[in-house]
Structures are given as structure tokens and as C-alpha cells.
Coordinates of C-alpha atoms in Angstrom, one line a residue:
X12 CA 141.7 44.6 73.8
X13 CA 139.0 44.3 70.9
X14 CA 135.5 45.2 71.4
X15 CA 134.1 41.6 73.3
X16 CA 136.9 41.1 75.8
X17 CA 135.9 45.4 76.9
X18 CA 132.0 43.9 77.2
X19 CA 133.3 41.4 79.2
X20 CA 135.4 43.9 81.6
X21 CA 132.2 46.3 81.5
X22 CA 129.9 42.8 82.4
X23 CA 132.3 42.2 85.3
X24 CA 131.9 45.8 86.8
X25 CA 128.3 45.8 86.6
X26 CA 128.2 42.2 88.1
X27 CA 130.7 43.5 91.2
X28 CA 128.6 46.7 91.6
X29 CA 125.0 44.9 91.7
X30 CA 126.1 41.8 93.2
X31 CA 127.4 43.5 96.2
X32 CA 124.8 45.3 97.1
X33 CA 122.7 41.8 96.9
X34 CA 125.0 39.8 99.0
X35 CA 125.3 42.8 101.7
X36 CA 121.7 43.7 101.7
X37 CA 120.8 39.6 102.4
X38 CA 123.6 38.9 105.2
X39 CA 122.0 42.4 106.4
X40 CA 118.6 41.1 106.5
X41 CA 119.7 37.8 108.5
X42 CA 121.5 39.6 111.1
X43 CA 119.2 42.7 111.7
X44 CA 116.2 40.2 112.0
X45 CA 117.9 36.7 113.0
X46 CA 115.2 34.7 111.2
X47 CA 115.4 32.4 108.7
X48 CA 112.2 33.3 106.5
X49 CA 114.1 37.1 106.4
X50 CA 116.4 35.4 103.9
X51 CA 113.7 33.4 102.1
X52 CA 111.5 36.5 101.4
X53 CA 114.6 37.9 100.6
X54 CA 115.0 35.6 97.9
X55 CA 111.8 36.0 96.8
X56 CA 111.6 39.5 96.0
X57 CA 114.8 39.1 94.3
X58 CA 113.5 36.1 91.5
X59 CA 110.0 37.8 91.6
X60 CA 111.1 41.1 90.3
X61 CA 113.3 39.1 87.9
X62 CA 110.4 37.0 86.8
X63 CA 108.3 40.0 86.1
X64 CA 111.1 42.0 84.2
X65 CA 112.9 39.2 82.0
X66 CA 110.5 39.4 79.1
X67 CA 110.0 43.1 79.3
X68 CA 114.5 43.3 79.5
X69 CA 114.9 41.1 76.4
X70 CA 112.4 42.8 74.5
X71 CA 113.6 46.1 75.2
X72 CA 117.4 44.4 74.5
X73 CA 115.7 43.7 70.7
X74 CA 114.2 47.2 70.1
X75 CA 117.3 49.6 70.7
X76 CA 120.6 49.2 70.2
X77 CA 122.6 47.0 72.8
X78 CA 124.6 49.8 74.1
X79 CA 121.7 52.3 74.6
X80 CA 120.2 49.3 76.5
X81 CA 122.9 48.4 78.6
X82 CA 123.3 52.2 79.5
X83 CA 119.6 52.6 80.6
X84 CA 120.1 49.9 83.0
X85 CA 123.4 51.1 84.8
X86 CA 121.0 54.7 85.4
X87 CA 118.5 53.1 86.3
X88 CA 120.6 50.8 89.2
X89 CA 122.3 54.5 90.0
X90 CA 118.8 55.8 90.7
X91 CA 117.9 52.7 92.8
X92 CA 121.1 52.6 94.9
X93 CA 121.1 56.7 95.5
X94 CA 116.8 56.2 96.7
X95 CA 118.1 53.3 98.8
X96 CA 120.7 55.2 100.4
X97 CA 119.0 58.0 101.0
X98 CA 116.2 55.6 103.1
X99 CA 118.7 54.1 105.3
X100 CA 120.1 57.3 106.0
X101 CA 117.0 58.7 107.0
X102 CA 115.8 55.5 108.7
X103 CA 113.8 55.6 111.8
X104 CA 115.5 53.9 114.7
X105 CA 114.6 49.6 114.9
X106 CA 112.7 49.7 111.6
X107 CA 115.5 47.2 110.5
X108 CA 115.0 44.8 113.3
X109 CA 111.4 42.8 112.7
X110 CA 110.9 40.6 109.7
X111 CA 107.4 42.3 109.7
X112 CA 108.5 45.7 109.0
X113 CA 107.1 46.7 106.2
X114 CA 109.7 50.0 105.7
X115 CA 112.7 47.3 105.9
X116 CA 111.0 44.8 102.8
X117 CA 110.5 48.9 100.9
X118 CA 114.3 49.3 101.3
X119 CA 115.1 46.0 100.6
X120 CA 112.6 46.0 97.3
X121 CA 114.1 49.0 96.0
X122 CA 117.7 48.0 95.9
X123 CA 117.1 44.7 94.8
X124 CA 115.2 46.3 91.9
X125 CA 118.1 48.5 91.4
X126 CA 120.2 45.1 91.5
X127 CA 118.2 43.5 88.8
X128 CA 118.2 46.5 86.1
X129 CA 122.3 45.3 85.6
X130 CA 120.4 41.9 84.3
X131 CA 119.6 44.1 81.0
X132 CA 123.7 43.5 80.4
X133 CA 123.6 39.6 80.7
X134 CA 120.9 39.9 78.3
X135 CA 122.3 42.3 75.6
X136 CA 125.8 40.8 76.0
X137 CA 124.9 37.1 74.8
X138 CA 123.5 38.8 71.7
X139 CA 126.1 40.7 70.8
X140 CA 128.6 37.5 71.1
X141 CA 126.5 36.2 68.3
X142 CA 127.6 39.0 66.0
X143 CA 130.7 39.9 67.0
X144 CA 132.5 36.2 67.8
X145 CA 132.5 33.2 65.3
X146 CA 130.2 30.6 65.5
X147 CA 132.6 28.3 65.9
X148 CA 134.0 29.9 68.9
X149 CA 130.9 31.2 71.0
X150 CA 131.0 28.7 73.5
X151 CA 134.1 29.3 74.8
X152 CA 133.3 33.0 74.7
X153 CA 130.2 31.9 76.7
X154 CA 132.9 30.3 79.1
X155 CA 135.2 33.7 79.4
X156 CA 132.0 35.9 80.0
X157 CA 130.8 33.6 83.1
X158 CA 134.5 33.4 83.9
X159 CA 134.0 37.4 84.3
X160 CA 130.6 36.6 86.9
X161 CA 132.3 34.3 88.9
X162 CA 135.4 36.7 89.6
X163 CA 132.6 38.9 90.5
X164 CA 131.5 36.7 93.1
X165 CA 134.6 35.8 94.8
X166 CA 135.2 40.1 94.8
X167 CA 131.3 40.4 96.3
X168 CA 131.5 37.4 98.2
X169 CA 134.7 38.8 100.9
X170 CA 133.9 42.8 100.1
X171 CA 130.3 42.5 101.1
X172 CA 130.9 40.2 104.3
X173 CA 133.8 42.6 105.3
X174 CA 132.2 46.0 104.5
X175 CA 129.2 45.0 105.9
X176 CA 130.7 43.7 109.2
X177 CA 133.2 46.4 109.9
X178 CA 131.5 49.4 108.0
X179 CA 128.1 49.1 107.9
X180 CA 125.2 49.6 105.2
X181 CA 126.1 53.2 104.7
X182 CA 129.3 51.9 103.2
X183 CA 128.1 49.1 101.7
X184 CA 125.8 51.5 99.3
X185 CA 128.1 54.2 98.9
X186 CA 130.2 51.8 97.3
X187 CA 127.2 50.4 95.2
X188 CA 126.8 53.7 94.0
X189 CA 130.7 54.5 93.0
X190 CA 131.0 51.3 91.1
X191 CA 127.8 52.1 89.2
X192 CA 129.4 55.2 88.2
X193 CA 132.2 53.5 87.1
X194 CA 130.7 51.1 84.9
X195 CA 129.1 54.2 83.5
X196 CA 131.8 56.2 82.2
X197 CA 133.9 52.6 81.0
X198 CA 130.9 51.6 79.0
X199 CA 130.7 55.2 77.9
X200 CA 134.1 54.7 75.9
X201 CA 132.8 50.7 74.3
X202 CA 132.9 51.6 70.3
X203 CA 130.0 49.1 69.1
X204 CA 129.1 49.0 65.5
X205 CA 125.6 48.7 65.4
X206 CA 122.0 49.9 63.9
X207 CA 119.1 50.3 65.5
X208 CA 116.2 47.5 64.9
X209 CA 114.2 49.0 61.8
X210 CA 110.7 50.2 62.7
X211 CA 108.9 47.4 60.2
X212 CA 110.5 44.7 62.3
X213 CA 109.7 46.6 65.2
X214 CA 105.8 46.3 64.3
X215 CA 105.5 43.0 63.4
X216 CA 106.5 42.1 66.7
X217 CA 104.3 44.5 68.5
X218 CA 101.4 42.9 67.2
X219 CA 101.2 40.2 70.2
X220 CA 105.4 39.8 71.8
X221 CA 104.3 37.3 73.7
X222 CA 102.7 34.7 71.4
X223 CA 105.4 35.7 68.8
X224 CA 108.3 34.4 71.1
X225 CA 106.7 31.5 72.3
X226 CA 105.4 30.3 68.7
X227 CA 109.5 30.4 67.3
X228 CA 110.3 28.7 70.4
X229 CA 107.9 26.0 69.6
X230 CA 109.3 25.9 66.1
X231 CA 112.4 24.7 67.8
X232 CA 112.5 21.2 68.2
X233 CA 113.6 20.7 71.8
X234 CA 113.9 24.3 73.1
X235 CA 110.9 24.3 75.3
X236 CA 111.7 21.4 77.3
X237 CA 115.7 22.9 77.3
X238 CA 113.4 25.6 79.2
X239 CA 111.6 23.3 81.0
X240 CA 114.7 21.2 82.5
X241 CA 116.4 25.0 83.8
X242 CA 112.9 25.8 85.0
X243 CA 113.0 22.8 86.8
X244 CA 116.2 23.1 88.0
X245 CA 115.6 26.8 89.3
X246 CA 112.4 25.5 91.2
X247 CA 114.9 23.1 93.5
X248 CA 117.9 25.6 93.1
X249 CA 115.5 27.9 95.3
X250 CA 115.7 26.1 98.3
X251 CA 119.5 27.0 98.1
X252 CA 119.0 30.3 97.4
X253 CA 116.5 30.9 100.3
X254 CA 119.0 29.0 102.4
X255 CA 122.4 28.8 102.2
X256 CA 123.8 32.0 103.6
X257 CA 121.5 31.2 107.1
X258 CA 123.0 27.2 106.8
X259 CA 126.7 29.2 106.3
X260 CA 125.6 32.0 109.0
X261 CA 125.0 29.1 111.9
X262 CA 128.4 27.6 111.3
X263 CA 130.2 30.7 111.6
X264 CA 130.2 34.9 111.6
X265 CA 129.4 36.8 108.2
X266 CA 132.8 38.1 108.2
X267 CA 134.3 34.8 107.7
X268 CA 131.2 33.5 105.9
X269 CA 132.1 36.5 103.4
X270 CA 135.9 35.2 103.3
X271 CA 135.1 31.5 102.3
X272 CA 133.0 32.6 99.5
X273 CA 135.7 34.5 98.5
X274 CA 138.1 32.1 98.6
X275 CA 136.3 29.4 96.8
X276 CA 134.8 31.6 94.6
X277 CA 137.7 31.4 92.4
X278 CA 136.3 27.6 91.2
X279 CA 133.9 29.9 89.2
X280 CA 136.7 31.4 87.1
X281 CA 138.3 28.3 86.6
X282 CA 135.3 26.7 85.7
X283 CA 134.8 29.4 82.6
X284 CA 138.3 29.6 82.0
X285 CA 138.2 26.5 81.1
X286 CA 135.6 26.3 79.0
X287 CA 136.8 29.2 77.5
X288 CA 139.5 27.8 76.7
X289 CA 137.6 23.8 75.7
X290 CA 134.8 24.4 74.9
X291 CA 131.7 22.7 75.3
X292 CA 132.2 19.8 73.0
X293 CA 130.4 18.7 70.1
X294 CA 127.1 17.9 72.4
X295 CA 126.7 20.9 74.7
X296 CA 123.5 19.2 75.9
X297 CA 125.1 16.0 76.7
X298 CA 127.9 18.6 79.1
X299 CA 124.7 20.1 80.6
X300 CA 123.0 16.7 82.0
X301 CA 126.5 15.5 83.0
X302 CA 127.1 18.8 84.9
X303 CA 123.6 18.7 86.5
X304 CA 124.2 14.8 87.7
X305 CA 127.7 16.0 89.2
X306 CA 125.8 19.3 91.2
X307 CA 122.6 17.9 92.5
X308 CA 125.0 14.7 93.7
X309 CA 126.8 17.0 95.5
X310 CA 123.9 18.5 96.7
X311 CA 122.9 15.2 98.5
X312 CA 126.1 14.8 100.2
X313 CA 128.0 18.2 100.9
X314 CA 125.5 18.5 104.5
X315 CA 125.7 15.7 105.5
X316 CA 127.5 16.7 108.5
X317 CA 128.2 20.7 109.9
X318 CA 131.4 20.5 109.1
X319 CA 132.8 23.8 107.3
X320 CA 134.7 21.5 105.1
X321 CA 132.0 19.4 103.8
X322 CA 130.3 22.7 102.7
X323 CA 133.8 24.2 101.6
X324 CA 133.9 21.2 99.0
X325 CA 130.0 21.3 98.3
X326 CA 130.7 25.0 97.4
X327 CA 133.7 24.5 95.0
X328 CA 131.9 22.1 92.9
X329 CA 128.8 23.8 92.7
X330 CA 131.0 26.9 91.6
X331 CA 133.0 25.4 89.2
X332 CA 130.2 23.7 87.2
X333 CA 127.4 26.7 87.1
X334 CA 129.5 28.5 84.3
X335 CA 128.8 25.3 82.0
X336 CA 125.2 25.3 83.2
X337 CA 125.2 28.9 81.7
X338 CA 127.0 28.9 79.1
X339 CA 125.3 25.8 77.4
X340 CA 121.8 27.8 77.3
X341 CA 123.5 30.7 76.2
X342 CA 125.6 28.3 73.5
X343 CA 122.1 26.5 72.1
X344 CA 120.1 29.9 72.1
X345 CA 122.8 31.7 69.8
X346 CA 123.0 28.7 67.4
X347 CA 119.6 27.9 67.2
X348 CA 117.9 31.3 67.3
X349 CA 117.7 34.2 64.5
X350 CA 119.6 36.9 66.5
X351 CA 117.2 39.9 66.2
X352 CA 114.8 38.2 68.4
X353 CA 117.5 36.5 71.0
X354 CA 117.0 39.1 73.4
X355 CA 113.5 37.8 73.9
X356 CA 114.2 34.4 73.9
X357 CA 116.6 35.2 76.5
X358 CA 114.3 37.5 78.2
X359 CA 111.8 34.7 78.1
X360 CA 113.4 32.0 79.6
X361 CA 114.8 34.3 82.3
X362 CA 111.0 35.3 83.1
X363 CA 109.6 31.4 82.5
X364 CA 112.8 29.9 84.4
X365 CA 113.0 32.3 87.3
X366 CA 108.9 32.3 87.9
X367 CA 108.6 29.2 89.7
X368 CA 111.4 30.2 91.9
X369 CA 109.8 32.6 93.7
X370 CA 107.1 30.2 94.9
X371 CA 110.3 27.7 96.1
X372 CA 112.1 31.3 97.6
X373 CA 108.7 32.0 100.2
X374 CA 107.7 28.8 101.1
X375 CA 110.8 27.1 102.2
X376 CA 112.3 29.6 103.9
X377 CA 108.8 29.1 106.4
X378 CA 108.6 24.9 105.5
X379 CA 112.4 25.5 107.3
X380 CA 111.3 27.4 110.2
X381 CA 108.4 25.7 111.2
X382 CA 108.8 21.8 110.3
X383 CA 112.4 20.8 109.3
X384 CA 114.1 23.3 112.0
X385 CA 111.8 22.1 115.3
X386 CA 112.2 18.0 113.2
X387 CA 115.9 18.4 114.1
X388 CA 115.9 20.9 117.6
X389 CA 113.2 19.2 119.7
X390 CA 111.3 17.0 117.1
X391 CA 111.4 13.2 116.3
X392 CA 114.2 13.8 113.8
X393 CA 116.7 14.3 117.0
X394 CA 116.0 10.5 118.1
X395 CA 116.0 9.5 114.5
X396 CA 119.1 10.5 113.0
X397 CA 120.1 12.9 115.3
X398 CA 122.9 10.7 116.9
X399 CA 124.7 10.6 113.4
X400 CA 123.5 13.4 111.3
X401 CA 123.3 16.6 114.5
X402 CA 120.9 18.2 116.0
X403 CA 119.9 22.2 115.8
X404 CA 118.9 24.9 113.3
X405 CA 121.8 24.1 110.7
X406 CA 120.8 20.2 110.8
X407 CA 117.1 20.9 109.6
X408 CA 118.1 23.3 106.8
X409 CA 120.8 20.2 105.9
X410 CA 118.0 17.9 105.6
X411 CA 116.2 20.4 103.0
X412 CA 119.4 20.5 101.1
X413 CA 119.5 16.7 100.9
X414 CA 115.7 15.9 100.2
X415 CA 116.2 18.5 96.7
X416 CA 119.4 16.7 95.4
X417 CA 117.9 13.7 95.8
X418 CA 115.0 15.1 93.3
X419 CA 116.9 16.8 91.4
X420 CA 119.2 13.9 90.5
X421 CA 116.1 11.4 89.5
X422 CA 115.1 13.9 87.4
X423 CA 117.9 14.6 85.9
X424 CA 118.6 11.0 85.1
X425 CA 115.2 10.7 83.6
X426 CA 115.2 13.9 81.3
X427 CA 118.5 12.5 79.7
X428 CA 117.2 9.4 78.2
X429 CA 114.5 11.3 76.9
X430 CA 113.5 11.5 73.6
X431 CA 112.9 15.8 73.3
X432 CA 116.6 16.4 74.6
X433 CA 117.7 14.1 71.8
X434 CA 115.4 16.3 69.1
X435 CA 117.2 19.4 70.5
X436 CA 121.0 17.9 70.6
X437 CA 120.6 16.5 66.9
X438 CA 118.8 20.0 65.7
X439 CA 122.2 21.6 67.3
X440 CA 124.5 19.7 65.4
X441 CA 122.7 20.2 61.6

């Protein structure tokens, strides 16, 4: 096993360990609370936090070696998990139960910050496939490191619903904290030949980070508005990722909620296993619109009706296609981009792409609650479409769902025939 395919295994560990405690902590703030916006502020902390820290990971990625880096962020998730622990140990009783409890969004804040110090990997990683994999073969390494996140979610996805259900928090964190451990010691035996950034570089950059990154990004024909399109696309993909476990939660029990993740989940690894084994083509760009006009299409029709296998299907093709969505930034970035300064370019678009999120994260979850929820329970909506589309809390959320593909897809559409995307795609290929 040479020195990548170990990153990869040490990627997939970090992902399991994080990604668990994320999934378990959300389906724990659902149930405890039973409201809707619980999972929309949720949400929000999450892509805040990442927002925040993105530019600040990917510059730290730049100044010390990759391996220091990645080890600083697997201590800093084991400190996180262990203060999060010891909280819900020590928990007064119902401070759990309101969505106005201010202890509860503290516990919640500080895992989900332990959560998104494993993003430092997904940062360093990417750079290091630059040096240590052929040009001509990056993308499909792109493909077999997202084939190593999506295993990771179809682990997460039953684990968390399961441990959770039958076990409780207190399991859910110990466990947290073992696989951090783990990860730990494997990363601990990594050999990665590499030299810390000289200090003359180091300087230069210091002078103002910010401008620096954003001026080479500039000097990329293209790359802003590639940053622009996922920002865009993370804006609408918030409304699914306030939402969809409470849509999944009213058609049936987190245990079994948990399961069907983790049986479709496997449509992740397929999707990177394929393209690690394809490729993105000559025109990665071209792959990413084509992928985007397949998701948000399914995104207008997969709730259409509360049917388990309507979202079953709307799931598997959302799964299968996020690795190309991934791994065609990742693909362009490496190509385009001198590599002692990826890690900010990936930092940045992480921070720029993630920030509008947020915003999408704490307003729908309450837009739900209050006008799209009561539009399909006791509103006009019931006389409307009700006798064809359903009525009730999972019918309003649906409608959200189907109002975003619909934007997303007209977008879409439009940014492809655009004449920016073609700069970048011809800039690729010289």
C-alpha cells in the first residue's frame, strides 16, 4: 500500500470518527426537541464555524508540513469530543429538551467544532495528491479519495442511527473519541517526504493572506466564477441540509432512517470508484454542469409524493453524483494552481462557498415552520394541491425541496452557456 492509498485509509477514519458524531448529534437534536428549526440551527452552526475556519485551515495547511497539520486537527477533535462528553455526562436533567436552551446549542457548538477540525485533512490531502500522484492521473485519485467519504457515510449513516437509538449519546461520543484515537496512532505510522514551507515564502504571504489569495485567484481566468457556481450551489444545497433528516424523520424512526442511509450510501462509493477508475474526461467542467443538471432535476422530483421510495431513488442519485461534484473542484484547483498556495485556495473556497450557507441553514429551517409547514397542514396549499401532492409537516418541507431544484436547474442551465466557464475549461486544457 504506497503512501496515497494510506492517506486515503487515514481520510476515511477521520471522516467515520467526525461524521458520526455529526449525524448522531443532529438526529439527537430533532428528537430531544421535535422541532424542525432544531435541525436548521443545527445546520447552521455547522457551515458557520466552517465558514469562519476555511481560510484560516488552508493557510495553516500552507505553513507547516501536511502531516503536522493533519495531526493538530485529530487533537484538536479529541479535545472537542472528551469536553463534549464530559458536558452530557454532567448535564442537568431537560436541558436537552427546548430548542431555546442555551446549554444544549453550547454542547452542540463544541462538538460540531470538534467535527470540523477533521476538515484540516480534506484540505491537506488534495495538496498532497498534487505531489505525490501524476498529473495525468489526479482526477481519478480525486475519485478514490471521495470514494473513501462516501463509505464513511454509509458506516455513519446506520452506526449513528443505531447507536443513537439503542445506546444513547454517551455511546455515541465514547465512540467519537475511540475512533479519534485511532486515526491518531495510524497517521502516526504515514512516512511522508516532505519540508516545511521556507520562512521567505512564509513572509511574503503574511504581508496581507487575504488579498494575496484572492489576487492569484483573479489571475485565473474562470476560477472565481468556478467559486461562484459552488457558492451558489451551497446557498440552495442548504435547504437540504437544514431539512432532510426532519423530511426522512416524518416518514419513519431514526433507527431505520439511519439504515436507509446506509444502505444507499454505498452509491457514493460507486460514484468515486468509478471515477477513479474513468476519470473525469477531457472537460471536467463540462462533467460538473452535466452532474449539476442531473441532481437539482432530481431534486424537483424525488418529493413529489411521501413515498420512502421516491426519496430512496432521490437519495441514490444525489449520492452517486456528489463525488464528481468534488472531485472536479479539487481536479481544476491542482491543475490550475501553484501548489504551495493550494491549501488557501482550498481554504478559501471552503470559507467563500460555505458562507452563504449558513444564511440558507437559519432561515429555512423557520420559512419551513412557519409558512410552508401550516401552507400544507391547515393552509390554502391543502385545497390547492393537497388532493395530489399530501398534506402535513413532510408535504411542506417537499415543497421547499421542489421550489430549490427548480432554481437551481435554471441556473445551472444558464451558467453553462456562459462565456467565464468556457475561459476556465479552455485555460484547463493548455
Amino acid at each position: 500500500m504506497n503512501v496515497f492509498h494510506r492517506l486515503t485509509v487515514s481520510a476515511l477514519i477521520v471522516a467515520v470518527s467526525t461524521n458520526f458524531v455529526w449525524f448522531a448529534l443532529t438526529y439527537f437534536v430533532y428528537i430531544q426537541t421535535q422541532s424542525v428549526v432544531s435541525t436548521g440551527l443545527a445546520a447552521g452552526i455547522y457551515l458557520v464555524i466552517v465558514a469562519l475556519s476555511g481560510f484560516w485551515f488552508g493557510s495553516f495547511v500552507d505553513r507547516n508540513k501536511k502531516k503536522t497539520a493533519m495531526f493538530a486537527s485529530s487533537i484538536a477533535s479529541l479535545i472537542l469530543f472528551t469536553v463534549g462528553f464530559l458536558m452530557y455526562q454532567f448535564a442537568p436533567s431537560g436541558v436537552f429538551d427546548s430548542v431555546t436552551s442555551p446549554y444544549l446549542w453550547l454542547f452542540a457548538s463544541i462538538l460540531l467544532s470538534g467535527v470540523i477540525a477533521g476538515l484540516i485533512y480534506f484540505i491537506a490531502i488534495p495538496t498532497l495528491i498534487t505531489s505525490l500522484v501524476p498529473e495525468n492521473r489526479r482526477d481519478k485519485a480525486n475519485g478514490l479519495f471521495s470514494t473513501a467519504t462516501g463509505f464513511s457515510f454509509g458506516v455513519n449513516s446506520v452506526a449513528s442511527g443505531l447507536v443513537l437509538g439503542f445506546g444513547g449519546m454517551f455511546w455515541v461520543l465514547v465512540s467519537g473519541i475511540v475512533l479519534t484515537l485511532l486515526g491518531i496512532v495510524f497517521l502516526a505510522f504515514i512516512p511522508i517526504s516532505e519540508q516545511k514551507p521556507e520562512r521567505n515564502e512564509v513572509e511574503k504571504q503574511e504581508k496581507n493572506e487575504v488579498k494575496g489569495t484572492i489576487n492569484l485567484i483573479k489571475s485565473i481566468p474562470g476560477l472565481f466564477a468556478l467559486i461562484f457556481f459552488s457558492t451558489f450551489n451551497n446557498l440552495l444545497g442548504g435547504v437540504f441540509f437544514a431539512l432532510m433528516d426532519a423530511y426522512g424523520l416524518e416518514l419513519m424512526s431514526v433507527q431505520f432512517w439511519g439504515i436507509l442511509w446506509g444502505l444507499l450510501s454505498p452509491a457514493f462509493v460507486v460514484g468515486g470508484f468509478v471515477i477513479s477508475r474513468k476519470g473525469l474526461g477531457k472537460n471536467p467542467l463540462r462533467t460538473l454542469f452535466i452532474a449539476n443538471i442531473v441532481i437539482w432535476s432530481n431534486a424537483v422530483f424525488f418529493t413529489f409524493q411521501p413515498s420512502v421510495i421516491l426519496l430512496s431513488i432521490g437519495i441514490t442519485i444525489w449520492l452517486g453524483l456528489f463525488p464528481v461534484i468534488q472531485a472536479t473542484e479539487q481536479t481544476i484547483i491542482q491543475k490550475v494552481v501553484t501548489q504551495n498556495f493550494q491549501g488557501r485556495v482550498f481554504g478559501f473556497s471552503r470559507s467563500i462557498e460555505q458562507s452563504v450557507a449558513p444564511l440558507t441553514a437559519f432561515i429555512i429551517g423557520p420559512i419551513a415552520q412557519l409558512i410552508f409547514i401550516p401552507f400544507m397542514t391547515t393552509g390554502a396549499g391543502v385545497q390547492l394541491i393537497g388532493g395530489w401532492f399530501g398534506t402535513g409537516t413532510g408535504r411542506g418541507i417537499a415543497l421547499v425541496f421542489i421550489i430549490a431544484g427548480i432554481i437551481g436547474l435554471v441556473v445551472t442551465l444558464l451558467a453553462m452557456r456562459s462565456r467565464i466557464y468556457k475561459l476556465l475549461a479552455n485555460r484547463y486544457l493548455e
